[in-house]
Coordinates of C-alpha atoms and ligand atoms in Angstrom, one line a residue:
M1 CA -19.1 2.3 102.4
I2 CA -17.7 -0.8 100.5
T3 CA -18.0 -4.3 101.9
F4 CA -15.6 -7.1 101.1
H5 CA -16.0 -10.8 102.0
G6 CA -13.1 -13.0 102.8
R7 CA -12.3 -15.6 105.3
G8 CA -12.6 -15.1 109.0
I9 CA -9.3 -16.4 110.4
S10 CA -9.2 -14.9 113.8
K11 CA -12.4 -14.0 115.6
G12 CA -13.5 -10.6 116.9
I13 CA -14.9 -7.3 115.7
V14 CA -12.9 -4.1 115.5
W15 CA -13.0 -0.7 113.7
G16 CA -10.4 2.1 113.3
P17 CA -8.0 3.7 110.9
V18 CA -6.3 1.4 108.3
F19 CA -2.5 1.3 107.7
F20 CA -1.7 -0.2 104.3
V21 CA 1.6 -2.0 104.2
R22 CA 3.3 -1.4 100.9
H23 CA 6.2 -3.7 100.4
N24 CA 9.3 -2.8 98.4
Q25 CA 9.2 -5.0 95.3
A26 CA 12.4 -6.7 94.8
E27 CA 13.7 -5.6 91.3
A28 CA 15.3 -8.6 89.5
S29 CA 18.5 -6.7 88.8
Q30 CA 21.1 -8.8 87.0
P31 CA 24.8 -8.4 87.4
Q32 CA 26.7 -6.7 84.6
G33 CA 29.0 -8.6 82.2
D34 CA 28.8 -12.1 80.8
F35 CA 26.7 -14.7 82.5
N36 CA 28.8 -16.7 84.9
A37 CA 27.0 -19.7 86.5
Y38 CA 29.6 -20.1 89.2
Q39 CA 29.2 -16.5 90.3
E40 CA 25.4 -16.8 90.2
V41 CA 25.5 -19.9 92.4
E42 CA 27.8 -17.9 94.8
R43 CA 25.4 -15.0 94.8
Y44 CA 22.5 -17.3 95.7
R45 CA 24.5 -18.8 98.5
R46 CA 25.4 -15.4 99.9
A47 CA 21.8 -14.3 99.7
R48 CA 20.7 -17.4 101.6
E49 CA 23.2 -16.7 104.3
Q50 CA 22.0 -13.1 104.6
V51 CA 18.4 -14.2 104.9
Y52 CA 19.4 -16.9 107.4
E53 CA 20.9 -14.3 109.6
E54 CA 17.9 -12.0 109.2
L55 CA 15.6 -14.8 110.2
E56 CA 17.7 -15.4 113.2
Q57 CA 17.1 -11.8 114.3
V58 CA 13.4 -12.1 113.6
F59 CA 13.4 -15.4 115.7
Q60 CA 15.0 -13.5 118.6
M61 CA 12.4 -10.7 118.4
A62 CA 9.5 -13.1 118.1
Y63 CA 10.9 -15.0 121.1
V64 CA 10.8 -11.9 123.3
R65 CA 7.4 -10.6 122.0
F66 CA 5.4 -13.8 121.6
G67 CA 7.4 -16.6 123.2
K68 CA 9.2 -19.7 121.9
E69 CA 6.2 -21.4 120.4
Q70 CA 5.5 -18.6 118.0
A71 CA 9.2 -17.9 117.4
D72 CA 9.7 -21.4 116.2
I73 CA 7.9 -20.4 113.0
F74 CA 11.1 -18.8 111.9
R75 CA 13.1 -21.9 112.6
V76 CA 10.8 -23.6 110.1
H77 CA 11.6 -20.8 107.6
Q78 CA 15.3 -21.3 108.2
A79 CA 14.8 -25.0 107.6
M80 CA 13.0 -24.2 104.3
L81 CA 15.9 -22.0 103.3
E82 CA 18.2 -24.9 103.8
D83 CA 16.0 -27.5 102.1
Q84 CA 18.3 -29.5 99.9
E85 CA 15.7 -30.4 97.3
F86 CA 14.9 -26.7 96.8
I87 CA 18.5 -25.8 96.7
N88 CA 19.2 -28.5 94.1
C89 CA 16.3 -27.3 92.0
A90 CA 17.4 -23.6 92.1
E91 CA 21.1 -24.3 91.5
G92 CA 20.1 -26.8 88.8
C93 CA 18.2 -24.0 87.0
I94 CA 21.3 -21.7 87.3
V95 CA 23.9 -24.2 86.2
N96 CA 21.9 -26.3 83.6
E97 CA 19.4 -23.7 82.3
R98 CA 21.9 -20.8 82.6
M99 CA 19.5 -18.7 84.6
Y100 CA 20.5 -15.8 86.8
A101 CA 20.3 -16.5 90.5
S102 CA 17.0 -14.6 90.9
Q103 CA 15.4 -16.4 88.0
G104 CA 16.6 -19.8 89.3
V105 CA 15.2 -19.1 92.8
A106 CA 11.9 -17.8 91.3
T107 CA 11.6 -20.9 89.0
A108 CA 12.3 -23.3 91.9
C109 CA 9.7 -21.5 94.0
K110 CA 7.1 -22.0 91.2
V111 CA 8.0 -25.7 90.8
F112 CA 7.5 -26.2 94.6
E113 CA 4.4 -24.0 94.7
N114 CA 2.8 -26.1 92.0
I115 CA 3.5 -29.3 94.0
F116 CA 2.0 -27.7 97.2
A117 CA -1.0 -26.3 95.3
Q118 CA -2.1 -29.8 94.2
L119 CA -2.2 -31.1 97.7
P120 CA -5.7 -31.5 99.0
N121 CA -4.7 -30.9 102.6
E122 CA -5.1 -27.3 103.5
Y123 CA -2.3 -27.2 106.0
L124 CA 0.1 -28.5 103.5
R125 CA -1.2 -26.3 100.7
E126 CA -0.6 -23.3 102.8
R127 CA 3.0 -24.2 103.4
S128 CA 3.5 -22.7 99.9
G129 CA 2.8 -19.3 101.6
D130 CA 5.8 -19.9 103.8
L131 CA 7.8 -20.9 100.8
R132 CA 6.8 -17.7 99.0
E133 CA 7.8 -15.7 102.1
V134 CA 11.2 -17.3 102.3
T135 CA 11.8 -17.0 98.6
G136 CA 10.7 -13.4 98.6
K137 CA 13.3 -12.6 101.1
V138 CA 16.0 -14.4 99.1
L139 CA 15.0 -12.4 96.0
Q140 CA 15.2 -9.2 98.1
A141 CA 18.6 -10.1 99.3
L142 CA 19.7 -10.7 95.7
S143 CA 18.5 -7.3 94.8
G144 CA 20.5 -5.8 97.6
I145 CA 17.5 -5.1 99.8
R146 CA 17.9 -5.7 103.5
S147 CA 14.7 -6.5 105.5
S148 CA 13.7 -3.7 107.6
S149 CA 10.9 -3.5 110.2
I150 CA 7.6 -1.9 109.3
A151 CA 7.0 1.3 111.3
L152 CA 3.4 1.6 112.3
P153 CA 1.9 5.0 113.2
E154 CA 1.9 6.0 116.9
Y155 CA -1.8 5.1 117.3
P156 CA -3.5 1.7 117.0
V157 CA -4.4 0.7 113.4
I158 CA -5.9 -2.1 111.4
V159 CA -3.0 -3.4 109.3
A160 CA -3.8 -4.2 105.7
A161 CA -1.7 -5.7 103.0
K162 CA -1.7 -7.7 99.8
D163 CA 0.2 -10.4 101.6
L164 CA 1.5 -9.9 105.1
L165 CA 4.3 -12.0 106.3
A166 CA 4.6 -13.4 109.8
A167 CA 8.1 -11.9 110.0
D168 CA 6.7 -8.4 109.2
V169 CA 4.2 -8.7 112.1
V170 CA 6.8 -9.8 114.6
T171 CA 8.7 -6.5 114.0
M172 CA 5.5 -4.4 114.7
D173 CA 4.6 -3.2 118.1
P174 CA 1.6 -5.4 119.1
K175 CA 0.1 -2.6 121.2
R176 CA -0.6 -0.7 118.0
I177 CA -2.3 -3.5 116.1
L178 CA -6.2 -3.6 116.2
G179 CA -6.6 -6.3 113.5
F180 CA -5.6 -7.4 110.1
F181 CA -7.0 -8.0 106.6
T182 CA -5.2 -9.2 103.5
K183 CA -5.8 -9.9 99.9
H184 CA -4.3 -13.4 100.1
G185 CA -3.6 -15.9 102.8
G186 CA -5.4 -18.7 104.5
A187 CA -6.5 -20.2 107.8
T188 CA -3.3 -22.1 108.8
S189 CA -0.7 -19.5 107.6
H190 CA 1.6 -18.4 110.3
L191 CA 0.1 -14.9 110.3
A192 CA -3.1 -16.6 111.2
I193 CA -1.5 -18.3 114.1
L194 CA 0.0 -15.0 115.3
A195 CA -3.3 -13.1 114.9
R196 CA -5.0 -15.8 117.1
T197 CA -2.2 -15.6 119.6
M198 CA -2.6 -11.8 119.8
S199 CA -6.4 -12.3 120.0
V200 CA -7.0 -9.7 117.2
P201 CA -9.5 -10.1 114.3
F202 CA -8.1 -11.2 111.0
V203 CA -9.8 -11.5 107.6
S204 CA -7.8 -13.0 104.7
G205 CA -8.5 -13.5 101.1
I206 CA -10.7 -10.5 100.4
G207 CA -9.5 -10.7 96.8
E208 CA -9.0 -7.0 96.3
D209 CA -5.7 -5.1 96.3
L210 CA -6.5 -2.0 98.3
G211 CA -3.0 -0.7 98.1
R212 CA -4.2 2.6 96.4
M213 CA -6.6 3.5 99.1
P214 CA -5.6 6.4 101.3
Q215 CA -3.8 5.6 104.5
D216 CA -6.0 6.1 107.6
I217 CA -9.3 5.4 105.9
Q218 CA -11.6 3.9 108.5
A219 CA -12.5 0.2 108.3
L220 CA -14.4 -2.3 110.2
V221 CA -13.1 -5.9 110.4
D222 CA -15.4 -8.8 111.5
G223 CA -13.2 -11.8 111.9
S224 CA -16.1 -14.1 112.8
Q225 CA -17.9 -13.5 109.6
G226 CA -14.9 -12.7 107.4
T227 CA -16.2 -9.2 106.5
V228 CA -14.3 -6.0 105.9
I229 CA -16.2 -2.8 105.5
L230 CA -14.3 0.3 104.3
A231 CA -15.6 3.7 105.4
P232 CA -18.4 2.2 107.5
S233 CA -21.4 4.4 108.3
Q234 CA -22.3 5.4 111.8
L235 CA -25.3 3.1 111.6
T236 CA -23.1 0.2 110.6
I237 CA -20.7 0.9 113.5
R238 CA -23.7 1.0 115.9
E239 CA -25.0 -2.4 114.6
Y240 CA -21.6 -4.0 114.9
S241 CA -21.0 -2.6 118.4
Q242 CA -24.2 -4.3 119.5
K243 CA -23.1 -7.5 117.8
K244 CA -19.7 -7.3 119.5
Q245 CA -21.4 -6.9 122.8
Q246 CA -23.6 -10.0 122.2
L247 CA -20.5 -12.0 121.2
L248 CA -18.7 -10.9 124.2
Q249 CA -21.6 -11.9 126.4
K250 CA -21.8 -15.3 124.7
Q251 CA -18.0 -15.8 125.2
Q252 CA -18.3 -14.8 128.9
R253 CA -21.1 -17.4 129.4
L254 CA -18.9 -20.0 127.7
E255 CA -15.9 -19.1 129.8
Q256 CA -17.9 -19.8 132.9
L257 CA -17.9 -23.4 131.8
R258 CA -14.1 -23.7 131.9
R259 CA -14.0 -25.5 135.3
K260 CA -17.5 -27.1 135.0
P261 CA -17.6 -30.9 134.3
C262 CA -18.4 -32.1 130.9
V263 CA -21.5 -34.1 131.7
T264 CA -25.0 -34.3 130.3
K265 CA -28.1 -33.1 132.2
D266 CA -28.9 -36.7 133.2
G267 CA -25.4 -37.1 134.6
T268 CA -23.6 -39.0 131.9
P269 CA -20.0 -37.9 131.8
I270 CA -18.3 -37.5 128.4
H271 CA -14.6 -36.7 128.4
L272 CA -13.7 -33.7 126.3
Y273 CA -10.2 -33.7 124.8
A274 CA -8.6 -31.2 122.4
D275 CA -7.6 -31.9 118.8
I276 CA -4.5 -29.9 118.2
S277 CA -2.0 -29.6 115.4
R278 CA 0.6 -27.3 117.1
P279 CA 2.1 -27.3 120.6
E280 CA 1.4 -23.6 120.9
E281 CA -2.3 -24.4 121.1
M282 CA -1.8 -26.1 124.5
E283 CA -2.0 -22.9 126.4
R284 CA -5.5 -22.2 125.2
V285 CA -6.5 -25.8 125.7
L286 CA -5.4 -25.7 129.3
L287 CA -7.2 -22.4 129.8
D288 CA -10.4 -23.7 128.5
G289 CA -10.2 -26.7 130.9
A290 CA -9.8 -29.6 128.4
E291 CA -9.1 -32.9 130.0
G292 CA -6.1 -33.4 127.7
I293 CA -5.2 -33.9 124.0
G294 CA -7.3 -36.6 122.3
I295 CA -5.3 -36.4 119.1
F296 CA -2.0 -34.9 118.1
R297 CA -1.4 -35.8 114.4
S298 CA 2.4 -36.5 114.4
E299 CA 2.6 -35.8 110.7
F300 CA 2.2 -32.1 111.4
F301 CA 5.4 -32.3 113.3
F302 CA 7.1 -34.3 110.6
M303 CA 6.1 -31.8 108.0
N304 CA 8.3 -29.2 109.5
Y305 CA 11.3 -31.1 108.3
S306 CA 12.8 -31.9 105.0
Y307 CA 14.3 -35.1 106.3
Y308 CA 13.0 -37.7 108.7
P309 CA 13.5 -36.2 112.3
D310 CA 15.7 -38.6 114.4
E311 CA 14.6 -40.3 117.6
E312 CA 16.1 -37.7 119.9
T313 CA 14.3 -34.8 118.1
Q314 CA 11.0 -36.6 118.2
F315 CA 11.5 -37.6 121.8
R316 CA 12.1 -34.0 122.8
F317 CA 9.0 -32.9 120.9
Y318 CA 6.7 -35.5 122.4
R319 CA 8.1 -34.8 125.9
R320 CA 7.3 -31.1 125.4
L321 CA 3.7 -32.1 124.7
V322 CA 3.3 -34.2 127.7
Q323 CA 5.1 -31.9 130.1
G324 CA 3.1 -29.0 128.7
M325 CA -0.1 -30.7 129.6
H326 CA 0.9 -31.2 133.2
G327 CA -0.2 -34.8 133.7
R328 CA -3.3 -34.6 131.6
R329 CA -3.8 -37.3 128.9
V330 CA -2.1 -36.8 125.6
V331 CA -2.7 -39.1 122.6
V332 CA -0.2 -38.9 119.8
R333 CA -1.1 -40.6 116.6
T334 CA 1.7 -42.4 114.8
L335 CA 2.7 -41.1 111.4
D336 CA -0.3 -40.9 109.1
A337 CA 1.6 -39.9 106.0
G338 CA 0.6 -40.5 102.4
A339 CA -2.7 -39.6 100.5
D340 CA -3.5 -35.9 101.4
K341 CA -0.4 -35.7 103.7
P342 CA 2.7 -36.7 101.7
L343 CA 6.2 -36.2 103.0
S344 CA 8.9 -35.3 100.6
Y345 CA 11.3 -37.6 102.2
L346 CA 9.0 -40.7 102.3
P347 CA 8.8 -41.5 98.6
L348 CA 5.6 -43.3 97.7
G349 CA 6.0 -43.6 93.9
E350 CA 3.0 -43.3 91.6
Q351 CA -0.2 -44.0 93.5
P352 CA -3.1 -44.5 91.2
N353 CA -5.6 -44.0 94.1
P354 CA -3.7 -42.3 97.0
A355 CA -6.6 -42.4 99.5
L356 CA -6.7 -46.2 99.1
G357 CA -3.0 -46.5 98.6
M358 CA 0.3 -46.7 100.5
R359 CA -0.4 -44.5 103.5
A360 CA -0.6 -44.4 107.3
V361 CA 0.1 -47.7 109.1
R362 CA 0.7 -49.4 105.8
L363 CA 3.6 -47.1 105.2
S364 CA 4.9 -47.6 108.8
L365 CA 4.9 -51.3 108.3
R366 CA 6.5 -51.1 104.9
D367 CA 9.5 -49.2 106.5
P368 CA 9.6 -50.5 110.1
Q369 CA 12.9 -48.8 110.9
P370 CA 11.6 -45.2 111.1
F371 CA 8.4 -46.5 112.6
V372 CA 10.3 -48.2 115.5
Q373 CA 12.2 -45.0 115.9
Q374 CA 8.9 -43.2 116.4
L375 CA 7.6 -45.8 118.8
R376 CA 10.9 -45.6 120.8
A377 CA 10.6 -41.8 121.0
L378 CA 7.0 -42.1 122.2
L379 CA 7.8 -44.7 124.8
R380 CA 10.6 -42.6 126.1
A381 CA 8.5 -39.4 126.3
G382 CA 5.8 -41.5 128.1
A383 CA 8.0 -41.6 131.1
Y384 CA 7.4 -37.8 131.6
G385 CA 3.6 -37.7 131.7
N386 CA 0.4 -39.2 130.6
L387 CA 1.1 -40.2 127.0
S388 CA -0.6 -42.7 124.8
A389 CA -0.1 -43.6 121.1
M390 CA -2.6 -44.7 118.5
V391 CA -2.3 -46.2 115.1
P392 CA -4.1 -44.8 112.0
M393 CA -6.0 -46.5 109.2
V394 CA -5.9 -50.0 110.6
I395 CA -7.9 -52.6 108.6
S396 CA -6.8 -56.0 110.0
V397 CA -5.6 -58.0 112.9
G398 CA -2.5 -58.9 110.9
E399 CA -1.5 -55.2 110.9
M400 CA -2.0 -54.8 114.6
K401 CA 0.0 -58.0 115.3
Q402 CA 2.9 -56.5 113.4
V403 CA 2.5 -53.2 115.2
R404 CA 2.4 -54.9 118.6
G405 CA 5.5 -56.9 117.6
L406 CA 7.4 -53.7 116.8
W407 CA 6.0 -52.0 120.0
E408 CA 7.4 -54.8 122.1
R409 CA 10.7 -54.8 120.1
A410 CA 11.0 -51.1 120.9
K411 CA 10.5 -51.7 124.6
R412 CA 13.0 -54.5 124.6
E413 CA 15.6 -52.4 122.9
L414 CA 15.1 -49.5 125.4
E415 CA 15.2 -51.9 128.3
Q416 CA 18.5 -53.3 127.1
E417 CA 20.0 -49.9 126.6
G418 CA 18.9 -48.9 130.1
Q419 CA 16.8 -46.0 128.8
L420 CA 13.9 -44.5 130.7
Y421 CA 10.6 -45.4 129.2
E422 CA 6.9 -46.1 130.0
E423 CA 6.4 -49.8 130.0
Q424 CA 2.6 -49.5 130.6
M425 CA 2.0 -47.0 127.9
E426 CA -1.3 -47.4 126.1
L427 CA -1.5 -48.2 122.4
G428 CA -4.9 -47.5 120.7
V429 CA -6.3 -48.5 117.4
M430 CA -8.0 -45.9 115.2
I431 CA -11.3 -47.0 113.7
E432 CA -11.3 -45.2 110.4
T433 CA -12.3 -47.9 108.0
P434 CA -15.5 -50.0 107.8
A435 CA -13.2 -53.0 108.0
A436 CA -11.9 -52.0 111.4
A437 CA -15.3 -51.1 112.7
M438 CA -16.8 -54.4 111.6
T439 CA -14.0 -56.4 113.2
A440 CA -13.8 -54.3 116.3
D441 CA -14.2 -57.5 118.4
L442 CA -11.1 -59.0 116.7
L443 CA -9.0 -55.9 117.0
A444 CA -10.0 -55.3 120.7
P445 CA -7.3 -57.7 122.1
Y446 CA -4.7 -55.5 120.4
A447 CA -6.1 -52.2 121.5
D448 CA -6.0 -50.4 124.9
F449 CA -8.6 -48.1 123.5
F450 CA -10.4 -47.3 120.2
S451 CA -10.4 -44.0 118.6
I452 CA -12.9 -43.5 115.9
G453 CA -11.8 -41.1 113.1
M454 CA -15.0 -39.6 111.9
N455 CA -13.4 -38.0 108.8
D456 CA -12.0 -41.1 107.3
L457 CA -14.7 -43.5 108.6
T458 CA -17.3 -41.3 106.8
Q459 CA -15.2 -41.1 103.7
Y460 CA -14.6 -44.8 103.4
T461 CA -18.0 -46.0 104.5
L462 CA -19.8 -43.7 102.0
A463 CA -17.2 -43.9 99.3
V464 CA -17.2 -40.1 99.3
D465 CA -13.9 -38.2 98.9
R466 CA -13.6 -36.0 102.0
T467 CA -11.6 -33.5 100.1
N468 CA -13.9 -33.0 97.1
P469 CA -16.0 -29.8 97.6
E470 CA -18.4 -31.0 94.9
L471 CA -19.4 -33.9 97.2
A472 CA -19.9 -31.9 100.3
Q473 CA -23.6 -32.7 100.4
A474 CA -23.0 -36.4 100.1
Y475 CA -20.4 -36.4 102.8
Q476 CA -22.6 -37.1 105.8
P477 CA -21.0 -38.2 109.1
S478 CA -24.4 -38.8 110.6
H479 CA -25.4 -41.2 107.7
P480 CA -27.0 -44.3 109.3
A481 CA -24.3 -46.5 107.8
V482 CA -21.6 -44.6 109.7
L483 CA -23.6 -44.5 112.9
R484 CA -24.4 -48.2 112.8
L485 CA -20.7 -49.0 112.4
I486 CA -20.0 -46.7 115.4
E487 CA -22.7 -48.4 117.4
S488 CA -21.4 -51.8 116.8
C489 CA -17.8 -50.7 117.6
V490 CA -18.9 -49.2 120.9
E491 CA -20.7 -52.4 121.8
Q492 CA -17.6 -54.5 121.0
A493 CA -15.5 -52.1 123.0
R494 CA -17.8 -52.5 126.0
R495 CA -17.5 -56.3 125.8
A496 CA -13.8 -56.0 125.7
N497 CA -13.8 -53.4 128.5
I498 CA -11.9 -50.7 126.6
P499 CA -12.9 -47.1 126.1
V500 CA -13.9 -45.4 122.8
Q501 CA -13.1 -41.8 121.9
V502 CA -14.2 -40.0 118.7
C503 CA -12.0 -37.7 116.8
G504 CA -12.4 -35.8 113.6
T505 CA -14.8 -33.1 112.6
L506 CA -17.8 -33.1 114.9
S507 CA -19.2 -29.7 114.0
Q508 CA -22.8 -30.9 113.5
K509 CA -24.5 -30.5 116.8
V510 CA -26.9 -33.4 116.0
L511 CA -23.9 -35.7 115.5
V512 CA -22.5 -34.9 118.9
E513 CA -25.9 -35.8 120.4
K514 CA -26.1 -39.1 118.4
L515 CA -22.6 -40.0 119.6
A516 CA -23.5 -39.3 123.2
R517 CA -26.6 -41.5 122.8
L518 CA -24.3 -44.2 121.4
K519 CA -22.4 -43.9 124.6
V520 CA -19.0 -43.1 123.4
D521 CA -16.6 -42.3 126.3
A522 CA -14.9 -39.2 124.9
I523 CA -15.0 -36.7 122.0
T524 CA -12.4 -34.2 120.8
A525 CA -12.8 -30.6 119.6
P526 CA -10.3 -28.1 118.2
P527 CA -9.1 -25.5 120.8
G528 CA -11.5 -22.8 119.7
E529 CA -14.6 -25.1 120.0
L530 CA -14.0 -26.8 123.3
L531 CA -16.3 -24.6 125.3
E532 CA -19.1 -24.7 122.8
R533 CA -18.9 -28.5 122.6
K534 CA -19.0 -28.6 126.4
A535 CA -22.1 -26.3 126.5
L536 CA -23.8 -28.6 124.0
I537 CA -23.1 -31.7 126.0
R538 CA -24.2 -30.1 129.2
S539 CA -27.5 -29.2 127.4
L540 CA -28.3 -32.8 126.4
D541 CA -30.7 -34.9 128.4
L542 CA -30.1 -38.5 127.3
S543 CA -32.9 -39.8 129.6
E544 CA -35.4 -38.2 127.2
P545 CA -36.3 -40.1 124.1
G546 CA -35.4 -38.6 120.7
F547 CA -33.1 -35.7 120.4
A548 CA -33.0 -32.9 123.0
K549 CA -32.9 -29.3 121.8
A550 CA -29.3 -28.3 121.8
Q551 CA -28.5 -24.9 123.2
P552 CA -25.6 -23.0 121.7
Ligands
LIG601 C1 -10.1 -38.8 111.0 O1 -10.0 -39.4 110.0 O2 -11.3 -38.5 111.5 C2 -9.0 -38.3 111.8 C3 -9.1 -38.0 113.0 O3 -7.8 -38.3 111.2 P1 -7.4 -37.3 110.0 O4 -8.5 -36.3 109.9 O5 -6.1 -36.8 110.3 O6 -7.4 -38.2 108.8
LIG602 MG1 -8.0 -40.1 109.5

């Protein structure tokens, strides 16, 4: 029995025989004869075309097996394949450095991987996994290998691999997959998304290449703890089957709360909204009875493009969000690019201190044209449901005056063009800086609601970098300084008669209780935590002094 610890990506416990996926390694075979840059560029172009077509087939298969939301992953891969900056880099290596096509592509991949690896934002960092996936396919095509589907055994197995690609999984029969574990991979990879959609356990990053293990060896995967046990003993299986039973019972108890109101024991209602980063999460959010989406970070949509998506593309996307939520509230945050979320097509220049630099609303106001485009798209989508917008990283009334000016300009333009749009759409202000919290009374006239961003408000109040693991202890969202700012902000909001919601990481139970006592109107939670958050709120009794014991 050997135990490996990795990262629990998709919850659940499962045991059974393992099927190790052993990929064909693309041999970097070079053409015979003298080096010819023109020919190499041509080979690269043909390989790209082949991969584009293969991805089209994978898209179709994913569409049938998992639905459009999941299939769209492969549209993103196609866009990466076509990314002009990447192509320029690879072709530049071929032409200027006289590299063979495969070397040029591999070099460009390393260049871009290094750029991704330095980003502090996990979602962005993990896009390098997608890049590796797409590049790997191009290298295979250059070596004359065509992608083929992975044939699983006739019986259900735990699929294990060094690196498993989302495209590989799409070609497998889902009925034969019990779970996954991999040597590499992270929480926001597309495989992770697929595993969660399939509701099978997945542990990534176990750090060991188990490729030499015999096929069919038994394993146990605990996706909640991030544990993989090879050749588990009967005793271990018994222990885990009890644990599985307990988890199941807890889940069933939580599921009974789906249609119950989110209200404390003493009758104080607190709205519970979801915090999502992909539209495919809406299904789960609706199932778990969330009242809507409290924050959709629009940069996650922008990151799927290598150019600024035009108004029409944005409009269709936002409309899909509102229509998908069937009349429930949806709050889209305007572009919060910069700092830990750079966009290749929004050049920022050298930023000596990115977290305090050109980012979020500052960037939107620096380039009003694309910002107005986003506002127009939002206003148009607002006509199809209950949509609101909110502005990140505000520090002054001056900024909000400008934002409101552009908001009105967008409306005027749409009016003149005879376009359908929501004239009464709400525009909120995010309270993410001490400056905004302390001037909440001055900002209130420009805000239809406040949305406190706990992550940034904590970072900027305590001067503690939210992305620095060494400072994890010092990063305290329930620090009295942060809570005092929230308290004063809620008070000002009450005076101005506008609601306050709280977004960001609220995983500390005690923090949720403190926020409830500070009388915030709404909080958000990621899709997988909605029911636990509701259970916690329902266990609070705010009429009692001090802090009530929170039940899980
Ligand atoms: C926050 O700062 O709390 C927030 C909700 O925004 P983000 O995490 O995207 O910065
Ligand atoms: Mg923020």
